[in-house]
XYZ file of C-alpha atoms in Angstrom:
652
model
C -15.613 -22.375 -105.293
C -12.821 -23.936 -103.060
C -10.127 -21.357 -104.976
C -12.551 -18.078 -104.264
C -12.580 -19.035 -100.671
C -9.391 -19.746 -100.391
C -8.579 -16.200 -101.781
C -10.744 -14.584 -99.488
C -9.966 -16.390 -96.213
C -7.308 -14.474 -94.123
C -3.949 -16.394 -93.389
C -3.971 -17.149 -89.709
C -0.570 -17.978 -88.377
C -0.222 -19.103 -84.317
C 3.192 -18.720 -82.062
C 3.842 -22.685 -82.611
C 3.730 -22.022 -87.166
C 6.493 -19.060 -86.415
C 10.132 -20.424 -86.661
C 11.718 -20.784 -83.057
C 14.045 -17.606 -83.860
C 10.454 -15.696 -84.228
C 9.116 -17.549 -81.438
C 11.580 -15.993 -79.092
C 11.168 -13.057 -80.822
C 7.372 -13.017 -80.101
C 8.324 -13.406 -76.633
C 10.997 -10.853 -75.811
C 8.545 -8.281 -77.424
C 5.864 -9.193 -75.084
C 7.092 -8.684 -72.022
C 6.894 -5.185 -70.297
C 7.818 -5.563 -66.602
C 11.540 -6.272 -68.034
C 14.108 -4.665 -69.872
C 15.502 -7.939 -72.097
C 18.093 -6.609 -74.483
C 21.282 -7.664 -76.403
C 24.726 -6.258 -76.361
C 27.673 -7.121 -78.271
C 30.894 -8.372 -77.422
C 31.588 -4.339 -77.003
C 28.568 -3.692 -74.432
C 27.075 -1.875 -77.515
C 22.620 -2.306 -77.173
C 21.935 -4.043 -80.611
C 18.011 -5.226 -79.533
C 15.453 -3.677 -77.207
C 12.899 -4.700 -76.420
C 9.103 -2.537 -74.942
C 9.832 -3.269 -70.848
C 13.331 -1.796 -71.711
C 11.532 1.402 -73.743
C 9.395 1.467 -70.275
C 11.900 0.934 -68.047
C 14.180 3.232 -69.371
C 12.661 5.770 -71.849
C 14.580 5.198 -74.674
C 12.918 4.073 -77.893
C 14.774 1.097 -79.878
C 15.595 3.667 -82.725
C 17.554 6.175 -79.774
C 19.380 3.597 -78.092
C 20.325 0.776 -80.414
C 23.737 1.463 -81.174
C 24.988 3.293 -77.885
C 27.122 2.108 -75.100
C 25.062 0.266 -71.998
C 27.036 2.690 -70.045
C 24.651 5.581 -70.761
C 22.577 3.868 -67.810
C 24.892 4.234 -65.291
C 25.305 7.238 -62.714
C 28.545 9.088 -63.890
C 30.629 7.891 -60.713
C 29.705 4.702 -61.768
C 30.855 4.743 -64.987
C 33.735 7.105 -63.713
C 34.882 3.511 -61.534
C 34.169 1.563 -64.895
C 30.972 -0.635 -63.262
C 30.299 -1.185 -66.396
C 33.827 -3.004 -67.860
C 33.435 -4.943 -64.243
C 30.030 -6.306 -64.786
C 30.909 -7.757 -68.652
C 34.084 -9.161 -67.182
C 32.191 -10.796 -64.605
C 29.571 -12.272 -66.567
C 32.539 -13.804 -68.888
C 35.144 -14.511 -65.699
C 31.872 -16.127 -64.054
C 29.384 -16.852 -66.344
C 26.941 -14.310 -65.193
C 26.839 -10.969 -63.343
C 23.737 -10.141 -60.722
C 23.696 -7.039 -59.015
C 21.245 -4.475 -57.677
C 21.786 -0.583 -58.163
C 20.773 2.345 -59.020
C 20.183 3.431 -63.073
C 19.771 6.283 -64.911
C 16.485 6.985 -67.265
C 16.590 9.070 -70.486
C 15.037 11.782 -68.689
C 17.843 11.746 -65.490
C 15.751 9.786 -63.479
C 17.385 7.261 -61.164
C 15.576 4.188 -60.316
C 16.570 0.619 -58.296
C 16.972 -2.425 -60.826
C 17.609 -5.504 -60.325
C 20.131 -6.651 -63.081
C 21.554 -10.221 -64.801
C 23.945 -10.190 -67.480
C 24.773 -13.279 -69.117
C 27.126 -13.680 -71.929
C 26.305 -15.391 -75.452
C 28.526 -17.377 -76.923
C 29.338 -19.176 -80.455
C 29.547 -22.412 -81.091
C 33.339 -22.457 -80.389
C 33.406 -20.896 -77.462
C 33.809 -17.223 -78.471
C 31.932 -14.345 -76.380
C 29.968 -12.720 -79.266
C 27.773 -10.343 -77.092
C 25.992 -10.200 -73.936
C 22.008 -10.947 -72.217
C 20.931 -8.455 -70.304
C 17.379 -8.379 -68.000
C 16.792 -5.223 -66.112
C 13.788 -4.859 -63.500
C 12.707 -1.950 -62.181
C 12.756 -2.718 -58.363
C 12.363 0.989 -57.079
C 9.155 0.420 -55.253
C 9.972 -2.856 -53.927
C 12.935 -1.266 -52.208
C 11.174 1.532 -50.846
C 8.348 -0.352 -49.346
C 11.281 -2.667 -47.961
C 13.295 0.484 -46.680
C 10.052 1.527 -44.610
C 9.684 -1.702 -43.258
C 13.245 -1.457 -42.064
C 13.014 2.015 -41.212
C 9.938 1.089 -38.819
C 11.349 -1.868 -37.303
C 14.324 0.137 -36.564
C 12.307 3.059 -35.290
C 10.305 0.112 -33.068
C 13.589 -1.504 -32.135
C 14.846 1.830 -30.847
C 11.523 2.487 -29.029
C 11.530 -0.898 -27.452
C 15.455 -0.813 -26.626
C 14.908 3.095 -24.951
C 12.299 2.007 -23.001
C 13.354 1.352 -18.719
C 10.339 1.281 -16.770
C 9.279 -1.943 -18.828
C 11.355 -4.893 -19.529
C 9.988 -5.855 -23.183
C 11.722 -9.103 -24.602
C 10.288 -12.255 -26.727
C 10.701 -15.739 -26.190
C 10.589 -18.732 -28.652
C 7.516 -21.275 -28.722
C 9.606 -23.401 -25.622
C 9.888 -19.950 -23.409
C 13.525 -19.671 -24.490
C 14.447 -15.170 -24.445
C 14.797 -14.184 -28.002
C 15.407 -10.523 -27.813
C 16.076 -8.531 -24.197
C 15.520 -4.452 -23.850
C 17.108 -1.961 -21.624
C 14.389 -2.126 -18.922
C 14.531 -6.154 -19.309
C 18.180 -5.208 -17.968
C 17.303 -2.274 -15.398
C 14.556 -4.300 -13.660
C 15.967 -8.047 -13.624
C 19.474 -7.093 -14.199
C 20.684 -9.171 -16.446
C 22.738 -8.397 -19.358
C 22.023 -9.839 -22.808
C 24.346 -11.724 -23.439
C 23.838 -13.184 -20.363
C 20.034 -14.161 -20.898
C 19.779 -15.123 -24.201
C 19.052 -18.490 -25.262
C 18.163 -19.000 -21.471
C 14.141 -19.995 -20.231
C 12.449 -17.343 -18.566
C 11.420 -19.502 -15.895
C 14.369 -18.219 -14.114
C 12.700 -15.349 -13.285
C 10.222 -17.494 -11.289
C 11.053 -18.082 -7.431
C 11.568 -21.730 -6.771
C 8.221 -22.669 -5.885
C 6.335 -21.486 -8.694
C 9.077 -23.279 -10.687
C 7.949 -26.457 -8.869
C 4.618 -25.566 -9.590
C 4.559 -25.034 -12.986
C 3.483 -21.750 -13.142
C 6.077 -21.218 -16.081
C 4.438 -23.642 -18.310
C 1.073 -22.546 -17.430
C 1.571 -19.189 -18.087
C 2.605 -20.547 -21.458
C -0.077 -22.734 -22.094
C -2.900 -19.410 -21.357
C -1.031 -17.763 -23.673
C -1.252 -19.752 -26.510
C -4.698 -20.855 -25.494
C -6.113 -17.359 -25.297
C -3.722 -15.439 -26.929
C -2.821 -13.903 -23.585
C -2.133 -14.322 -20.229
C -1.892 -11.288 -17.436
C -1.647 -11.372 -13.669
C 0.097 -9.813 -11.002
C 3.051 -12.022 -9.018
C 6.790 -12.162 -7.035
C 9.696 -12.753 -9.701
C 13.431 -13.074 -9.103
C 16.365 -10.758 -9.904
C 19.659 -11.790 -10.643
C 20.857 -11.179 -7.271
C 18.627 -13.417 -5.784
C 15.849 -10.270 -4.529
C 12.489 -10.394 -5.672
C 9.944 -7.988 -6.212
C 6.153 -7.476 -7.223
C 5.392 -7.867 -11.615
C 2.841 -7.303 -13.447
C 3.278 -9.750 -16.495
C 1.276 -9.651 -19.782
C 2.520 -12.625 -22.411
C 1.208 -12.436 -25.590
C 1.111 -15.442 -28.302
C 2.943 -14.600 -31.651
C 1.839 -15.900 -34.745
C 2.521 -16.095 -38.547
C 0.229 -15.600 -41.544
C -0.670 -19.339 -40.910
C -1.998 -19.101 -37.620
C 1.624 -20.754 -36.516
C 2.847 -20.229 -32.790
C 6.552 -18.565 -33.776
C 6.568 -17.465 -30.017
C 5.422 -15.112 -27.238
C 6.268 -11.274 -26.676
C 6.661 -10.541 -22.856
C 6.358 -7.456 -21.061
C 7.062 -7.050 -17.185
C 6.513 -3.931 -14.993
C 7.994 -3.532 -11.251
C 5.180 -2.423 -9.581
C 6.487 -2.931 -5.860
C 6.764 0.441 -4.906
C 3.251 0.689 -6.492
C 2.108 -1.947 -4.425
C 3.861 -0.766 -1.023
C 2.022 2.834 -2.084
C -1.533 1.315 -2.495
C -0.577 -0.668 0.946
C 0.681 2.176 2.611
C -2.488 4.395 1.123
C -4.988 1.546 2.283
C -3.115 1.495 5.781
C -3.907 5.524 6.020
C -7.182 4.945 4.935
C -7.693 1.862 8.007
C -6.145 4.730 9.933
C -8.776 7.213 9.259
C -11.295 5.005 9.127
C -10.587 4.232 13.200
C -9.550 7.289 13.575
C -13.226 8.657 12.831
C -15.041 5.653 14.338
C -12.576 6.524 18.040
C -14.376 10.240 17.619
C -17.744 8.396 16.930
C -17.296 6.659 19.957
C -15.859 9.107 21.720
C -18.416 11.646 21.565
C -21.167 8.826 21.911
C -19.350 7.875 25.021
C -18.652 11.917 25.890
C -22.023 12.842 25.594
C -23.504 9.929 27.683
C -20.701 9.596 30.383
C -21.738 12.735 32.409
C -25.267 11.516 32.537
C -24.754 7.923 33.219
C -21.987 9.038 35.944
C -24.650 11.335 37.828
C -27.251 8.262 37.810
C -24.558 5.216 38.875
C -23.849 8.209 41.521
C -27.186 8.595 42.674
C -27.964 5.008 42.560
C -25.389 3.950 44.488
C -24.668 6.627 47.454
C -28.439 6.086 47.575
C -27.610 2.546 48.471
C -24.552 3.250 50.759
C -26.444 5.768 52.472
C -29.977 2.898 53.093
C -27.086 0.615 53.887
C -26.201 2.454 57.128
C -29.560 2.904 58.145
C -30.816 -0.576 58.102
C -30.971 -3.272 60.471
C -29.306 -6.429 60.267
C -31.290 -7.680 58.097
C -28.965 -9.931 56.520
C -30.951 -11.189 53.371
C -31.964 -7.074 52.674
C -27.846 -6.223 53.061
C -27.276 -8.698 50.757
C -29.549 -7.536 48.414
C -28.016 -3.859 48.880
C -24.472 -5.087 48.248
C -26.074 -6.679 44.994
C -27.132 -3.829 43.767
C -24.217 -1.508 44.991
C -21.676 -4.279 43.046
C -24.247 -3.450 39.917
C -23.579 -0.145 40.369
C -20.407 -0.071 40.617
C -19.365 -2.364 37.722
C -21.649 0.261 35.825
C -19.201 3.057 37.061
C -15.943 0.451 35.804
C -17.582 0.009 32.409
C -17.879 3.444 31.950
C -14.881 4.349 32.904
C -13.324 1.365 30.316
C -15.484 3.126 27.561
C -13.952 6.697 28.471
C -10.323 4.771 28.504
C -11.194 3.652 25.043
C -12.497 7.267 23.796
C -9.232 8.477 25.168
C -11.712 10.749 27.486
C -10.584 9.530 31.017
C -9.059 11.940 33.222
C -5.322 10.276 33.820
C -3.443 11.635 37.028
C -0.395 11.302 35.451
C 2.899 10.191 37.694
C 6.111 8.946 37.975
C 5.435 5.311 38.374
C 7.625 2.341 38.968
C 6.597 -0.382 36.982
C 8.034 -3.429 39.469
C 6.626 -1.851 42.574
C 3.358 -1.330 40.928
C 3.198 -4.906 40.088
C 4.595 -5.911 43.882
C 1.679 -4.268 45.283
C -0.713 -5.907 43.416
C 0.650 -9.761 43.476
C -1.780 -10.373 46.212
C -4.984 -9.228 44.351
C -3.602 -10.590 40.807
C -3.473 -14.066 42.801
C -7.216 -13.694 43.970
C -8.283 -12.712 40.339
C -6.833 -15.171 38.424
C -7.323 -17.973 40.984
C -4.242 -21.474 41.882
C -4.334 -22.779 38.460
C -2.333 -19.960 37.012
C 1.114 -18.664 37.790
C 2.301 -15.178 37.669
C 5.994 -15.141 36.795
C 7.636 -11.066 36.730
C 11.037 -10.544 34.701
C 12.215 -6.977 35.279
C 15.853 -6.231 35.176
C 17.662 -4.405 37.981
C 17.258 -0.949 36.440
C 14.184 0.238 35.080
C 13.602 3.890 34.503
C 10.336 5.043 35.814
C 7.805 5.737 33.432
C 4.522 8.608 33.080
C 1.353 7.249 33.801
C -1.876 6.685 36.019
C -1.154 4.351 38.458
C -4.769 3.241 38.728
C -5.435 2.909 35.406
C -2.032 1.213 34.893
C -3.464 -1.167 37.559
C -6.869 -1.664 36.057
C -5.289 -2.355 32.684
C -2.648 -5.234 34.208
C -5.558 -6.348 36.565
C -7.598 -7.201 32.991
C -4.797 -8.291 30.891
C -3.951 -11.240 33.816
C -7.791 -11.986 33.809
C -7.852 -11.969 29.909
C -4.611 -14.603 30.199
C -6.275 -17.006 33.060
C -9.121 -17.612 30.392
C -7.379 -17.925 27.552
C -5.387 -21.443 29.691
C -8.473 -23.081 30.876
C -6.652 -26.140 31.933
C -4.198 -23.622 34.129
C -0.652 -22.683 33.072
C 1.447 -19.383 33.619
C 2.041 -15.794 32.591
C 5.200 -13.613 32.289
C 4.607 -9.914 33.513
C 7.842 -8.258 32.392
C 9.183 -5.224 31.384
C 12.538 -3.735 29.760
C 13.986 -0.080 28.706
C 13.620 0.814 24.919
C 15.220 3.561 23.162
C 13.192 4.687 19.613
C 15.115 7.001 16.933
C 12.446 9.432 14.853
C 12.006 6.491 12.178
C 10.970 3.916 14.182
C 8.498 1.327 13.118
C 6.136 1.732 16.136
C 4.879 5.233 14.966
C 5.789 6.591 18.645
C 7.802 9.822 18.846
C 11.227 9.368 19.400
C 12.576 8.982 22.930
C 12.840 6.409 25.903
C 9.922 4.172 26.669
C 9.181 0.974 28.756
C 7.717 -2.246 27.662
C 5.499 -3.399 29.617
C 4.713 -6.927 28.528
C 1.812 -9.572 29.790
C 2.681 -13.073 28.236
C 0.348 -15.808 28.477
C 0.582 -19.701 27.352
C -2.841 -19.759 26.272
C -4.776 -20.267 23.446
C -3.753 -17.740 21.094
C -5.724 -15.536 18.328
C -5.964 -16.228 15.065
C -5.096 -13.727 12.012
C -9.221 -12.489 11.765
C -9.277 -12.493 15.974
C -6.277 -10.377 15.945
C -7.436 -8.119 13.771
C -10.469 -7.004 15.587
C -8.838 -7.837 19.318
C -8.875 -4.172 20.083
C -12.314 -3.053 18.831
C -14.958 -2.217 21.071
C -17.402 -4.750 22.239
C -15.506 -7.303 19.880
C -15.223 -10.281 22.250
C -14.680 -14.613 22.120
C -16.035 -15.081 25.637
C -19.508 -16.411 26.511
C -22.132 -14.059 26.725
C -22.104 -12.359 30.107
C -18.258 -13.377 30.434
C -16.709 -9.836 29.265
C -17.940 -6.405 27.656
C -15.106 -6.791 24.934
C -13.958 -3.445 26.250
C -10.562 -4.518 27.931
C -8.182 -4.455 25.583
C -9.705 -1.626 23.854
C -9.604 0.401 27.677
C -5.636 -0.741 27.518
C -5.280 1.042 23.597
C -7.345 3.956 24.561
C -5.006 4.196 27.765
C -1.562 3.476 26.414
C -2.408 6.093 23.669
C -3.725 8.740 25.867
C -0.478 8.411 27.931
C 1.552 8.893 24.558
C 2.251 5.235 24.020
C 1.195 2.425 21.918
C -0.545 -1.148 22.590
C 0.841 -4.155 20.637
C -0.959 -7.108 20.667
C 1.709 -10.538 19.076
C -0.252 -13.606 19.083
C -0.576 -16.993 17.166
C -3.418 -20.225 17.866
C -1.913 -22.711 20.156
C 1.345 -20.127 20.837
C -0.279 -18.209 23.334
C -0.305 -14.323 23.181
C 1.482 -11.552 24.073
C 0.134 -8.034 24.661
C 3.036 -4.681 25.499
C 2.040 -1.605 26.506
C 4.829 1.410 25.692
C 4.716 3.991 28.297
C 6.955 6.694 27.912
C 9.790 6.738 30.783
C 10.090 9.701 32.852
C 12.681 12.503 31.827
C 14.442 12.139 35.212
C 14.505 10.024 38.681
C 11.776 9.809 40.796
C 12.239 12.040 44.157
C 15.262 12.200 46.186
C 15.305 10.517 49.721
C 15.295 13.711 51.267
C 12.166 15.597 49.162
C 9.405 15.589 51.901
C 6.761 12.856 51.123
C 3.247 13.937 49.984
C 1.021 14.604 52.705
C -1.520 11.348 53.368
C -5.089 12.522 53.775
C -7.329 10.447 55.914
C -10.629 11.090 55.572
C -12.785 11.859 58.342
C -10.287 13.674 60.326
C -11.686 17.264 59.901
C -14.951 16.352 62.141
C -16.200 20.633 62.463
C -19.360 20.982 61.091
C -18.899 23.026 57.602
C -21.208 25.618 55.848
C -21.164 24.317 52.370
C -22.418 25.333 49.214
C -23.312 22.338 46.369
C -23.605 23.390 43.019
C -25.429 20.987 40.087
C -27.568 21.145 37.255
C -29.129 17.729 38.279
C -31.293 17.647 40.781
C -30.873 13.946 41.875
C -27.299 14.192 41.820
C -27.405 17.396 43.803
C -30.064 15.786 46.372
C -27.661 12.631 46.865
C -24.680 15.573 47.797
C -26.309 17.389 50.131
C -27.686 14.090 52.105
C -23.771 12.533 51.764
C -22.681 16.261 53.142
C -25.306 16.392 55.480
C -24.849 13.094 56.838
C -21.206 13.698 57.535
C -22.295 16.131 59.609
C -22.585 19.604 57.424
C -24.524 22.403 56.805
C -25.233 22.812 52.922
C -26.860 25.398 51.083
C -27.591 24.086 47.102
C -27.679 25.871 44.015
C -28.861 24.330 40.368
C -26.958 26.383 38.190
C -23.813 28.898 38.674
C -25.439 32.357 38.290
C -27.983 30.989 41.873
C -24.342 29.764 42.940
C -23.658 33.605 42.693
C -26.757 34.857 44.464
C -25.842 32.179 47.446
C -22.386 33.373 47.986
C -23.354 36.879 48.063
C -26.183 36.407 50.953
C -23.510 33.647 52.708
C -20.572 35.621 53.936
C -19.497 32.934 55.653
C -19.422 29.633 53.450
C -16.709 27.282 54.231
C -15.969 25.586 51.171
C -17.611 25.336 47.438
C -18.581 22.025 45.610
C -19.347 22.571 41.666
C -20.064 20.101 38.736
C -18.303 21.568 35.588
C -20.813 20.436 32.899
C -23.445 22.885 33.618
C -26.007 24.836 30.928
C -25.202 28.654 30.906
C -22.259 28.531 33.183
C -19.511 25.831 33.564
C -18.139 24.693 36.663
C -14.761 26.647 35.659
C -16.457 30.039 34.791
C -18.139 29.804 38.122
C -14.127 29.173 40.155
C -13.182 32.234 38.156
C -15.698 34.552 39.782
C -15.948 33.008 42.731
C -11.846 33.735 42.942
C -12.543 37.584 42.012
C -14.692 38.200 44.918
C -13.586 35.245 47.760
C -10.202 34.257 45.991
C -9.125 32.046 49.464
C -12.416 30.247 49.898
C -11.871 26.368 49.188
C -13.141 24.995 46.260
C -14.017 21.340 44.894
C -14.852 20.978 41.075
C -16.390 17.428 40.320
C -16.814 16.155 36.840
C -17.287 13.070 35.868
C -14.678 12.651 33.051
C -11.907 14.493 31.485
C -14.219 17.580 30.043
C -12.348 20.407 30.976
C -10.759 22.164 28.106
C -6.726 21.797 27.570
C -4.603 23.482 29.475
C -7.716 24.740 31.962
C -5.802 26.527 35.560
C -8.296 26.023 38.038
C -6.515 25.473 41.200
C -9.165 23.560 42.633
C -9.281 19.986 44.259
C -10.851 17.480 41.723
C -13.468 14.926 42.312
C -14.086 12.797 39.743
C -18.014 11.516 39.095
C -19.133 8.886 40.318
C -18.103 9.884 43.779
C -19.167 8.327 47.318
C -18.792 9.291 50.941
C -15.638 8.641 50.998
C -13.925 10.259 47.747
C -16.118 13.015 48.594
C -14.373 13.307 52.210
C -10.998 12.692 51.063
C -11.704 15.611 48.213
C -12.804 17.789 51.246
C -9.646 17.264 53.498
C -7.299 17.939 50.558
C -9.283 21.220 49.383
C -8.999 22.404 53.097
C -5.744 21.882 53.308
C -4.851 24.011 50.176
């Protein structure tokens, strides 16, 4: 039984029963990734094994027997490769190269190649190892990998606008670009190896700010913000700074890549855009105001006029009553600090009607050291500075008065416990790119300088807005610096207002100077009109759309002693003057429905072009460049303006 079984079993024989020459055998025809053959002492193939069939095409019975030199290109074999790489493996003890090899079919493909020789037992070279792997893919994968990071170093190298470098774990630069150079202007091999916190300004060294920045990074993976950084040549300007952490397959920190963009002019662009946009913002808010103040003006005018020649005119008539006067010079004050605040809104709205002169700026303030002393009281001293020639400049003298008159009050409150200001002045000469946005040309700065209290940054910022004031309630209408703007613009100037808390504060008003001297000694002085001094009684015609405003002329006209005929609108102005052939003199509002106080001059001066004519208005509404050759009166007027407005249209 045991011999039948034996018979019929099938002899199994494992790698460890083979004889260690068939072992190796066994494993040299296993493998098929490499081409493992033999050659002889010659470089003849005498074994091959399947990865050499694969690798090169040739089956053992084609091949066995031929040179190895049938693999190599013919300019290869041409420089004898071949001889080199058996001498080499003898000379050396092994050959390694990679290059390219030829298949049976032409093919070329990248191998990677050890030749070792095999020697006897004395020493004798008896033939030669060779392993051949086929390494084609390998190497193109590897050539795409350097072709991209070549085709990314050239992208990050030709790139200016951003400087793109990398740093090592400790912030050390690594690698620098082009723009790196263009923006911080250092070269490469000046920045290498060196910490980037030398791009920081000194402070935020101090701070830490370098570290920190780090520290995000590698926290977060990224850190981004917007701050000053340092050139080479010491200037700085405006970044914005991404760092990004680096890291290997193993979650490592190998180090940070850095990118930096100047955005300064970016910066001065969105400053410059929100400036224009401040600009227009004010700009619309003055027209707001403007026509708000515009369309109220002539009507509050007309009833501060009525209200207070009302009271001027009671005043005459009553007794000596002294607690009733008292109580009419009340109300006429009211009255007329109602006229002042208007007039302060109009200055603001750049509506006021400026008599523009040649002024001089030192006798201006001469003549009003005596009232300046009264309104600011002992506890404050004025102190003027003007130098010994000061061109003249263009302005209203009154409102040039008004405006000093509130600046010196303005400084008196801001020194409660007393003190002194500087009124000065001093010639300035502005090219077309000055800083002060005033056309180019001569001006005067007039300065008021006080040792006061000062303004804050937020104070400053709204000092010239209307109605913005930091008195008590009742202690100012927050309109008086805003009047001076509104009037130093309107008489093609500027208001600039330098102040810091406990350093007092400074306001200047540019005027521009006049174009040329004032008059010469020997130009005959401008006739002074005293009012009152044409006493004939007058046949006078008063023209206005408001019937208490027209009421309060005729009794003023009347009660100086004239005969006054009265019209509501300008085409009954017409009908009057054609049934009064002899009317003395013509008094006219300008804002009138249907007809204007203008159109009505103009036809007037067709038919009775010598009759003497008085246009009142009650702020600067008249249209520009309006030629009405007519005496002006501005509203509110009183018995007075209105007979110094008759004398000088008489005297026309």
């Amino acid at each position: 039984m045991e011999q039948h079984l034996l018979q019929k079993s099938p002899i199994v024989r494992t790698a460890s029963s083979l004889p260690v020459e068939d072992r190796y055998r066994v494993l040299i025809e296993s493998i098929t990734e490499y081409a493992v053959y033999l050659l002889d002492e010659n470089g003849i193939v005498i074994s091959w094994n399947p990865g050499a069939q694969k690798s090169m095409g040739y089956t053992a019975d084609e091949i066995i027997g031929q040179h190895f030199s049938v693999f190599y290109r013919p300019t290869n074999r041409a420089a004898g490769s071949p001889e080199i790489a058996l001498k080499t493996a003898v000379t050396e003890g092994r050959f390694e190269a990679e290059g390219w090899r030829v298949r049976k079919d032409g093919t070329e493909f990248w191998t990677h190649v050890v030749i070792d020789p095999v020697r006897s037992t004395d020493g004798a070279v008896v033939g030669f190892a060779k392993i051949t792997r086929d390494l084609t893919e390998r190497r193109s994968a590897e050539q795409a990998l350097r072709s991209s990071e070549e085709q990314f170093r050239i992208l990050v190298q030709s790139v200016t606008d951003y400087a793109i470098y990398m740093l090592d774990p400790k912030g050390f630069v690594s690698s620098w670009n082009l723009g790196a150079e263009r923006i911080k202007g250092y070269k490469t091999d000046e920045i290498l190896g060196e910490h980037f916190s030398r791009f920081y300004p000194e402070a935020d060294r101090k701070a830490g700010a370098p570290e920190e920045s780090l520290a995000i990074a590698a926290k977060e993976g990224r850190f981004e913000r917007e701050a000053w950084r340092v050139r080479k040549d010491g200037t700085t300007f405006l970044a914005h700074v991404i760092i990004d952490a680096i890291r290997n397959d193993d979650g490592e920190l190998i180090g940070f890549a850095k990118i930096t963009r100047d955005v300064t002019e970016r910066s001065k662009a969105q400053q410059a855009l929100e400036r224009t946009r401040e600009q227009l913002f004010q700009a619309q808010k003055l027209e707001a105001i403007g026509q708000l103040t515009g369309g109220v003006a002539h009507d509050f005018n007309n009833l501060l006029m009525v209200i207070q020649s009302s009271l001027s005119m009671i005043r005459k008539r009553v007794s000596d009553d002294s607690k009733l006067v008292s109580l009419l010079d009340n109300a006429s004050q009211a009255a007329a600090r109602g006229a002042t605040l208007t007039q302060r809104m109009l200055a603001f709205a750049r509506r006021q009607d400026l008599d523009q002169q040649m002024v001089s700026i030192p006798d201006l303030v001469r003549g009003m050291t005596e009232m300046l002393e009264r309104a600011i009281g002992p506890a404050t001293a004025i102190i003027t500075q003007f130098p010994l020639s000061l061109p003249d400049v263009v302005t209203d003298p009154n409102q040039l008065e008004s405006v000093l008159l509130n600046l010196a009050v303005n400084a008196r409150d801001a020194m409660p416990s007393g003190g002194s200001f500087v009124i000065s002045a001093r010639a300035e000469e502005l090219d077309v790119f000055n800083d002060h946005k005033l056309n180019a040309g001569r001006y005067v700065r007039f300065s008021v300088k006080d040792e006061g209290l000062g303004m804050d940054a937020a104070t400053l910022s709204r000092a010239t807005e209307p109605f913005f004031t930091t008195k008590g309630v009742g202690k100012g209408t927050g309109l008086g610096l805003a009047m001076a703007q509104g009037f130093a613009e309107q008489s093609g100037g500027r208001l600039m207002i330098d102040s810091q808390p406990g350093a007092g504060t400074t306001v200047e008003i540019w005027i521009p100077a006049a174009m040329s001297s004032r008059l010469a000694d020997d130009t005959p002085a401008p006739q002074t009109i005293v009012p009152g001094t044409n006493r004939q009684p007058l046949t006078i015609l008063a023209v206005d759309d408001d019937a208490l405003v027209l009421m309060n002329t005729v009794a003023m006209l009347e009660d100086l002693g004239h005969s006054v005929s009265q019209a509501s609108s300008g085409l009954r102005a017409l009908e009057v003057l054609r049934r009064e052939p002899k009317l003395d003199l013509l008094i006219t509002d300008h804002a009138m429905p249907g007809m204007t106080g203008v159109e009505l001059i103009d036809l007037v001066r067709a038919e009775r072009p010598h009759l003497p004519v008085i246009l009142a208005t009650g702020y600067a509404e008249l249209p520009s460049g309006t030629q009405t050759n007519a005496t002006r009166l501005a509203k509110p007027f009183f018995d007075d303006d209105l007979e110094k407005a008759m004398d000088l249209a008489l005297r026309r």
